[in-house]
XYZ file of C-alpha atoms in Angstrom:
463
model
C 0.000 0.000 0.000
C 1.501 3.333 -1.037
C 1.733 6.183 1.408
C -0.553 9.164 1.137
C 2.170 11.263 -0.464
C 3.125 8.679 -3.053
C 6.393 7.569 -1.399
C 8.571 5.368 -3.578
C 7.417 6.861 -6.897
C 9.749 8.743 -9.183
C 9.063 12.475 -9.368
C 9.491 12.443 -13.145
C 6.625 10.006 -13.666
C 4.215 12.575 -15.058
C 1.320 12.274 -17.438
C 1.946 14.809 -20.245
C -0.731 17.492 -20.455
C -1.926 16.476 -23.894
C -2.268 12.825 -22.872
C -3.869 13.774 -19.568
C -6.477 15.819 -21.393
C -7.138 12.888 -23.709
C -7.578 10.527 -20.739
C -10.062 12.954 -19.186
C -11.959 13.317 -22.467
C -12.251 9.539 -22.785
C -13.428 9.148 -19.177
C -15.988 11.936 -19.536
C -17.353 10.129 -22.602
C -17.433 6.917 -20.504
C -14.864 5.245 -22.757
C -13.163 3.893 -19.683
C -11.377 0.970 -21.366
C -9.558 3.308 -23.742
C -8.737 5.689 -20.899
C -7.285 2.811 -18.864
C -5.104 1.642 -21.771
C -3.679 5.138 -22.123
C -2.918 5.272 -18.392
C -1.233 1.850 -18.548
C 1.030 3.046 -21.368
C 3.003 5.235 -18.967
C 6.609 4.271 -18.131
C 6.391 1.739 -15.343
C 2.615 1.652 -15.717
C 2.167 3.858 -12.668
C 0.423 7.181 -12.080
C 1.178 9.252 -9.012
C -1.450 9.963 -6.425
C -1.095 13.678 -7.086
C -1.736 13.031 -10.779
C -4.893 11.064 -9.956
C -6.068 14.045 -7.924
C -5.356 16.275 -10.896
C -7.338 13.940 -13.149
C -10.290 13.957 -10.741
C -10.180 17.726 -10.539
C -10.043 18.015 -14.345
C -13.360 16.195 -14.676
C -15.077 19.458 -13.722
C -18.746 18.552 -13.120
C -18.684 14.964 -14.482
C -19.067 12.979 -11.285
C -19.021 9.568 -13.027
C -15.625 10.222 -14.576
C -14.276 11.621 -11.298
C -15.498 8.562 -9.365
C -13.860 6.274 -11.968
C -10.493 7.983 -11.482
C -10.841 7.683 -7.696
C -11.529 3.974 -8.083
C -8.498 3.540 -10.367
C -6.389 5.395 -7.793
C -7.419 2.921 -5.118
C -6.780 0.008 -7.463
C -3.301 1.427 -8.005
C -2.681 1.002 -4.288
C -3.214 4.564 -3.089
C -5.398 5.257 -0.092
C -7.932 8.019 -0.551
C -7.229 10.966 1.714
C -8.904 14.282 2.468
C -7.565 15.800 -0.756
C -9.151 12.960 -2.735
C -12.538 13.548 -1.157
C -12.220 17.321 -1.528
C -11.760 16.792 -5.270
C -14.926 14.679 -5.326
C -16.848 17.241 -3.273
C -15.814 20.012 -5.656
C -16.906 17.948 -8.652
C -20.325 17.312 -7.100
C -20.756 20.983 -6.246
C -19.906 21.959 -9.823
C -22.531 19.472 -10.973
C -24.991 21.052 -8.514
C -25.488 17.603 -6.989
C -25.605 18.301 -3.266
C -27.063 14.894 -2.311
C -24.098 13.124 -3.918
C -21.727 15.585 -2.249
C -23.296 14.660 1.086
C -22.788 10.940 0.308
C -19.097 11.490 -0.411
C -18.837 13.510 2.804
C -20.421 10.696 4.794
C -18.097 8.162 3.127
C -15.068 10.299 4.004
C -16.100 10.412 7.664
C -16.899 6.677 7.649
C -13.358 5.992 6.412
C -12.024 7.802 9.467
C -10.766 10.767 7.454
C -11.168 14.112 9.183
C -12.557 16.829 6.878
C -10.244 19.772 6.368
C -11.079 23.444 6.331
C -11.141 23.179 2.525
C -13.815 20.489 2.853
C -15.992 22.719 4.983
C -15.416 25.755 2.762
C -16.594 23.699 -0.202
C -19.873 22.878 1.521
C -20.335 26.434 2.796
C -19.880 27.796 -0.718
C -22.318 25.248 -2.162
C -25.210 26.251 0.082
C -24.340 29.940 0.027
C -24.509 29.993 -3.767
C -27.889 28.298 -3.550
C -28.939 31.108 -1.180
C -29.533 28.548 1.565
C -27.723 30.676 4.115
C -29.146 28.803 7.092
C -27.473 25.547 6.018
C -24.307 27.407 5.013
C -24.190 28.837 8.521
C -24.654 25.351 10.001
C -21.629 24.107 8.048
C -19.645 27.070 9.367
C -20.588 26.158 12.923
C -19.693 22.498 12.322
C -16.291 23.574 11.025
C -15.621 25.621 14.151
C -16.805 22.771 16.389
C -14.472 20.449 14.474
C -11.542 22.616 15.507
C -10.987 24.557 12.296
C -10.587 28.324 12.439
C -12.551 30.066 9.651
C -10.351 31.750 7.078
C -11.060 34.615 4.720
C -12.495 32.192 2.145
C -14.884 30.796 4.751
C -16.152 34.249 5.622
C -16.291 35.329 1.998
C -18.653 32.509 1.001
C -20.789 33.030 4.099
C -21.099 36.816 3.839
C -21.621 36.668 0.080
C -24.714 34.542 0.671
C -25.945 36.920 3.357
C -25.549 39.853 0.958
C -27.529 38.154 -1.791
C -30.530 37.605 0.492
C -29.943 40.804 2.539
C -29.761 38.878 5.810
C -28.962 41.636 8.291
C -29.240 39.591 11.531
C -26.773 36.932 10.371
C -24.420 39.520 8.883
C -24.461 41.424 12.172
C -23.961 38.247 14.195
C -20.979 37.000 12.199
C -19.345 40.390 11.852
C -19.455 40.691 15.633
C -17.881 37.213 15.753
C -15.096 38.498 13.496
C -14.484 41.431 15.837
C -14.625 39.232 18.959
C -12.053 36.812 17.515
C -9.788 39.651 16.318
C -9.907 38.323 12.780
C -9.108 40.797 10.005
C -10.840 39.750 6.780
C -9.902 40.832 3.303
C -11.744 43.481 1.337
C -14.396 41.208 -0.211
C -15.798 40.255 3.193
C -16.136 43.917 4.115
C -17.719 44.566 0.722
C -20.412 41.931 1.286
C -21.121 43.292 4.764
C -21.489 46.858 3.528
C -23.617 45.639 0.621
C -26.019 43.923 3.039
C -26.297 46.855 5.421
C -26.655 49.413 2.619
C -29.383 47.393 0.925
C -31.231 47.214 4.236
C -30.650 50.893 4.999
C -28.781 50.073 8.200
C -26.320 52.974 8.157
C -25.286 52.488 11.775
C -23.983 49.016 10.927
C -22.248 50.443 7.848
C -20.392 52.824 10.132
C -19.366 49.921 12.362
C -17.849 48.068 9.396
C -16.130 51.216 8.160
C -14.560 51.901 11.554
C -13.285 48.311 11.712
C -11.665 48.803 8.314
C -10.109 52.072 9.431
C -8.812 50.441 12.583
C -6.959 47.800 10.551
C -5.768 50.040 7.744
C -8.026 48.611 5.043
C -9.291 51.066 2.449
C -12.669 50.767 0.783
C -12.863 50.899 -2.988
C -14.964 53.351 -5.009
C -17.785 50.849 -5.443
C -18.244 50.471 -1.696
C -18.190 54.239 -1.200
C -20.833 54.639 -3.907
C -23.004 52.024 -2.182
C -22.899 54.037 1.029
C -23.778 57.270 -0.774
C -26.620 55.544 -2.616
C -28.011 54.097 0.622
C -28.128 57.566 2.184
C -29.875 58.904 -0.912
C -32.484 56.143 -0.969
C -33.247 56.957 2.656
C -33.331 60.691 1.800
C -31.063 61.147 4.803
C -29.268 64.416 4.055
C -27.537 64.471 7.409
C -25.947 61.054 6.935
C -25.153 61.812 3.307
C -23.368 65.012 4.312
C -21.474 63.107 7.004
C -20.269 60.439 4.571
C -19.440 63.000 1.881
C -17.316 64.987 4.302
C -15.687 61.758 5.521
C -14.950 59.961 2.253
C -14.512 62.617 -0.429
C -11.393 64.185 1.119
C -9.836 60.700 0.984
C -9.984 60.687 -2.811
C -12.915 58.382 -3.500
C -14.428 58.703 -6.977
C -18.202 58.811 -7.412
C -19.732 57.254 -10.511
C -22.207 59.297 -12.540
C -25.298 57.309 -11.465
C -24.530 57.720 -7.781
C -23.783 61.388 -8.281
C -27.218 61.784 -9.877
C -28.742 60.416 -6.672
C -26.651 62.804 -4.592
C -27.722 65.738 -6.730
C -31.374 64.782 -6.334
C -31.001 64.385 -2.579
C -28.930 67.494 -1.923
C -29.686 70.100 -4.532
C -33.197 69.429 -5.785
C -35.041 69.721 -2.504
C -36.140 72.564 -0.312
C -33.655 71.773 2.459
C -30.423 73.760 2.469
C -27.462 71.465 1.847
C -24.495 71.594 4.212
C -22.102 70.276 1.553
C -20.836 72.684 -1.084
C -20.919 71.164 -4.574
C -17.252 72.102 -5.076
C -16.285 69.346 -2.628
C -17.167 66.836 -5.340
C -14.731 68.268 -7.905
C -11.773 65.971 -7.130
C -14.004 62.917 -6.699
C -16.293 63.137 -9.707
C -16.087 60.298 -12.207
C -14.541 61.088 -15.628
C -17.951 61.343 -17.274
C -19.381 64.229 -19.278
C -22.821 63.647 -17.740
C -21.495 63.758 -14.184
C -19.536 66.933 -14.868
C -22.568 68.627 -16.399
C -24.626 67.774 -13.327
C -21.902 69.109 -11.072
C -21.638 72.237 -13.211
C -25.364 72.805 -12.769
C -25.138 72.386 -8.987
C -22.234 74.820 -8.822
C -24.089 77.389 -10.932
C -27.355 77.049 -9.048
C -25.546 77.690 -5.770
C -23.806 80.725 -7.267
C -20.315 79.207 -7.081
C -18.709 80.803 -10.143
C -15.189 79.840 -9.069
C -16.385 76.257 -8.772
C -17.889 76.489 -12.261
C -14.558 77.642 -13.667
C -12.720 74.837 -11.865
C -15.235 72.314 -13.173
C -14.824 73.573 -16.754
C -11.060 73.381 -16.374
C -11.290 69.835 -15.035
C -13.597 68.837 -17.885
C -11.036 70.088 -20.395
C -8.228 68.184 -18.662
C -10.318 65.005 -18.840
C -11.077 65.337 -22.517
C -14.444 67.129 -22.267
C -13.697 70.670 -23.472
C -16.591 73.010 -22.724
C -17.961 75.073 -25.587
C -20.784 77.517 -26.169
C -23.418 75.020 -25.026
C -21.924 74.429 -21.573
C -21.343 78.156 -21.028
C -24.945 78.907 -21.986
C -26.066 76.269 -19.475
C -24.119 78.005 -16.718
C -25.556 81.369 -17.801
C -29.076 79.955 -17.601
C -28.563 78.306 -14.197
C -26.986 81.424 -12.735
C -29.747 83.638 -14.107
C -32.576 81.436 -12.860
C -31.061 80.668 -9.462
C -28.949 83.587 -8.326
C -30.105 86.571 -10.400
C -28.924 88.923 -13.082
C -25.726 90.100 -11.380
C -24.050 86.682 -11.431
C -25.375 86.029 -14.933
C -23.901 89.331 -16.125
C -20.542 88.434 -14.594
C -20.667 85.117 -16.415
C -21.184 86.938 -19.734
C -17.969 88.829 -18.994
C -16.258 85.501 -18.314
C -17.536 84.125 -21.612
C -16.080 87.150 -23.410
C -12.727 86.608 -21.686
C -12.771 83.010 -22.903
C -13.321 84.106 -26.486
C -16.972 83.088 -26.532
C -19.912 85.283 -27.385
C -23.685 85.088 -27.323
C -25.986 83.228 -29.664
C -29.699 82.663 -30.143
C -29.710 80.219 -27.222
C -28.425 83.010 -24.989
C -31.250 85.249 -26.220
C -33.811 82.510 -25.586
C -32.495 82.104 -22.041
C -33.012 85.815 -21.408
C -36.484 85.795 -22.951
C -37.501 82.782 -20.874
C -36.311 84.204 -17.570
C -38.869 84.837 -14.852
C -36.855 87.690 -13.352
C -38.502 91.147 -13.219
C -38.277 92.887 -16.590
C -36.670 95.954 -15.110
C -33.843 93.857 -13.682
C -33.403 92.068 -16.987
C -32.916 95.296 -18.970
C -29.192 95.824 -18.160
C -28.489 92.145 -18.837
C -30.387 92.231 -22.116
C -28.542 95.346 -23.217
C -25.231 93.643 -22.428
C -26.228 90.719 -24.631
C -27.225 93.219 -27.356
C -23.801 94.877 -27.207
C -22.087 91.458 -27.386
C -24.229 90.635 -30.408
C -23.233 93.949 -32.010
C -19.573 93.119 -31.360
C -19.969 89.881 -33.291
C -21.981 91.651 -36.061
C -25.047 89.478 -35.504
C -27.742 91.867 -36.729
C -30.502 89.273 -36.566
C -29.678 88.512 -32.927
C -29.721 92.244 -32.154
C -33.147 92.498 -33.784
C -34.402 89.537 -31.728
C -33.355 91.172 -28.469
C -34.640 94.638 -29.401
C -37.978 93.088 -30.343
C -37.973 91.293 -26.990
C -37.656 94.590 -25.142
C -40.415 96.068 -27.285
C -42.705 93.160 -26.407
C -41.889 93.647 -22.735
C -42.674 97.376 -23.127
C -39.370 98.133 -21.435
C -37.682 101.245 -22.887
C -34.102 100.803 -24.002
C -31.477 103.133 -22.596
C -30.393 105.977 -24.830
C -26.820 104.667 -24.924
C -27.868 101.197 -26.062
C -30.320 102.602 -28.625
C -27.533 104.751 -30.050
C -25.271 101.692 -30.296
C -27.980 99.786 -32.132
C -28.634 102.627 -34.613
C -24.917 103.055 -35.271
C -24.602 99.325 -35.829
C -27.519 99.429 -38.272
C -25.989 102.289 -40.241
C -22.612 100.563 -40.265
C -24.194 97.450 -41.745
C -26.020 99.364 -44.471
C -23.015 101.488 -45.359
C -20.548 98.602 -45.468
C -20.097 98.219 -49.191
C -22.772 96.016 -50.754
C -25.078 94.738 -47.994
C -27.132 91.685 -48.806
C -30.860 92.107 -49.332
C -31.465 90.080 -46.168
C -29.240 92.413 -44.158
C -31.051 95.443 -45.570
C -34.425 93.990 -44.627
C -33.363 92.985 -41.121
C -31.675 96.315 -40.488
C -34.720 98.172 -41.756
C -36.920 96.244 -39.348
C -34.473 96.967 -36.579
C -34.529 100.714 -37.222
C -38.298 100.827 -37.525
C -38.562 99.161 -34.119
C -36.331 101.875 -32.669
C -37.568 104.898 -34.681
C -41.127 103.992 -35.654
C -41.937 107.452 -37.118
C -38.875 107.686 -39.348
C -39.055 107.711 -43.123
C -35.938 106.442 -44.833
C -34.631 105.309 -48.148
C -32.094 102.540 -48.675
C -29.541 102.948 -51.458
C -27.162 100.273 -52.668
C -24.177 101.758 -50.891
C -25.631 103.832 -48.103
C -28.644 104.419 -45.888
C -30.379 107.777 -45.659
C -32.938 108.882 -43.071
C -35.235 111.354 -44.783
C -37.287 112.634 -41.855
C -38.429 111.850 -38.284
């Protein structure tokens, strides 16, 4: 009878990979006679115990082929050990045949072989994946009673099952067991715990897990941080959300665009004043154009122009250069949320950046709910910017807007408009469209004037 470690066999007696794969293929197809002949063709006609284990493991979920290799191993004079049975247990689990796995377990115990921690982990994982967390927990308890200390793999399988069924009591119980035994799990165990507590809205337990991680120098990943933020948002708990934002964001965590949308809805779309400035999210926003646009809106609606500029700069550095559209958005948000002063300052910023106004800018002004009197200086600034870019039609649109509002234009602005009109008509050969638009513009300003348009100049006959 050979020893469990294959004593007496030459180390170089190996089944080549290609032949091993062929033996496995034959056994899986139940062509056992051919598989046996190929095994017998080895030098010395012997296969090591370790190689038999490898053959059993290679059968994947074919329990018949795995059992045949185990039988051939015994016939070769090798006693089955815990590793042999672990290979069989794994094969049964892959085949989703828990009754057969239980039979192999019972046979292992009947042979006087003590199950290893790997054996127990295999059974824990099997029931956890089936979402039978009660039985998985029973196997965990049996393992501990059998003298085995749970390892990270043991906890991972157990907590993963708890997370899938959102079992808060068991997660709480076993996490307290981890703390009581001074065990420090790896990140995935913490992830499952946080996932369970976040899904259940148990933020106090989330904090307990986080503090344990901090105590042992383990850093969460961005996904876990986003789960915590999302849980606060789903609970509409602004206080907790502010607490976690102020705790995690300075540590460099990155928020994905979907989670940031939840934060925006929770913080900046309600009637409650937020205690977290939107600019705190700048370093931690995901590299997404949608997320940056949302952040830009929050910054503008809270009147944070410096934050808007930083956000635009960050967008450019991340490959999302802001153009006329984004600047118009900021203009609109500032105008609707903070008033005409901030909006006017933003127009100056647009000019400094080499941008001007367009019809969207005019539409934003016309759609504003601000008092007409307050809008007059802003509208006149837009008119002057339109004059600077020689957009006569845009000037006409804005002048007509003021006429519809029945708000008189200042004398200075009216003079600028008339001078612009004359410049257009006296600039060589103006197009018919320009002549018509300019004529309409002048009539709106000087309704009683009579004028004649020549090909190269414009002449006002009388007022």
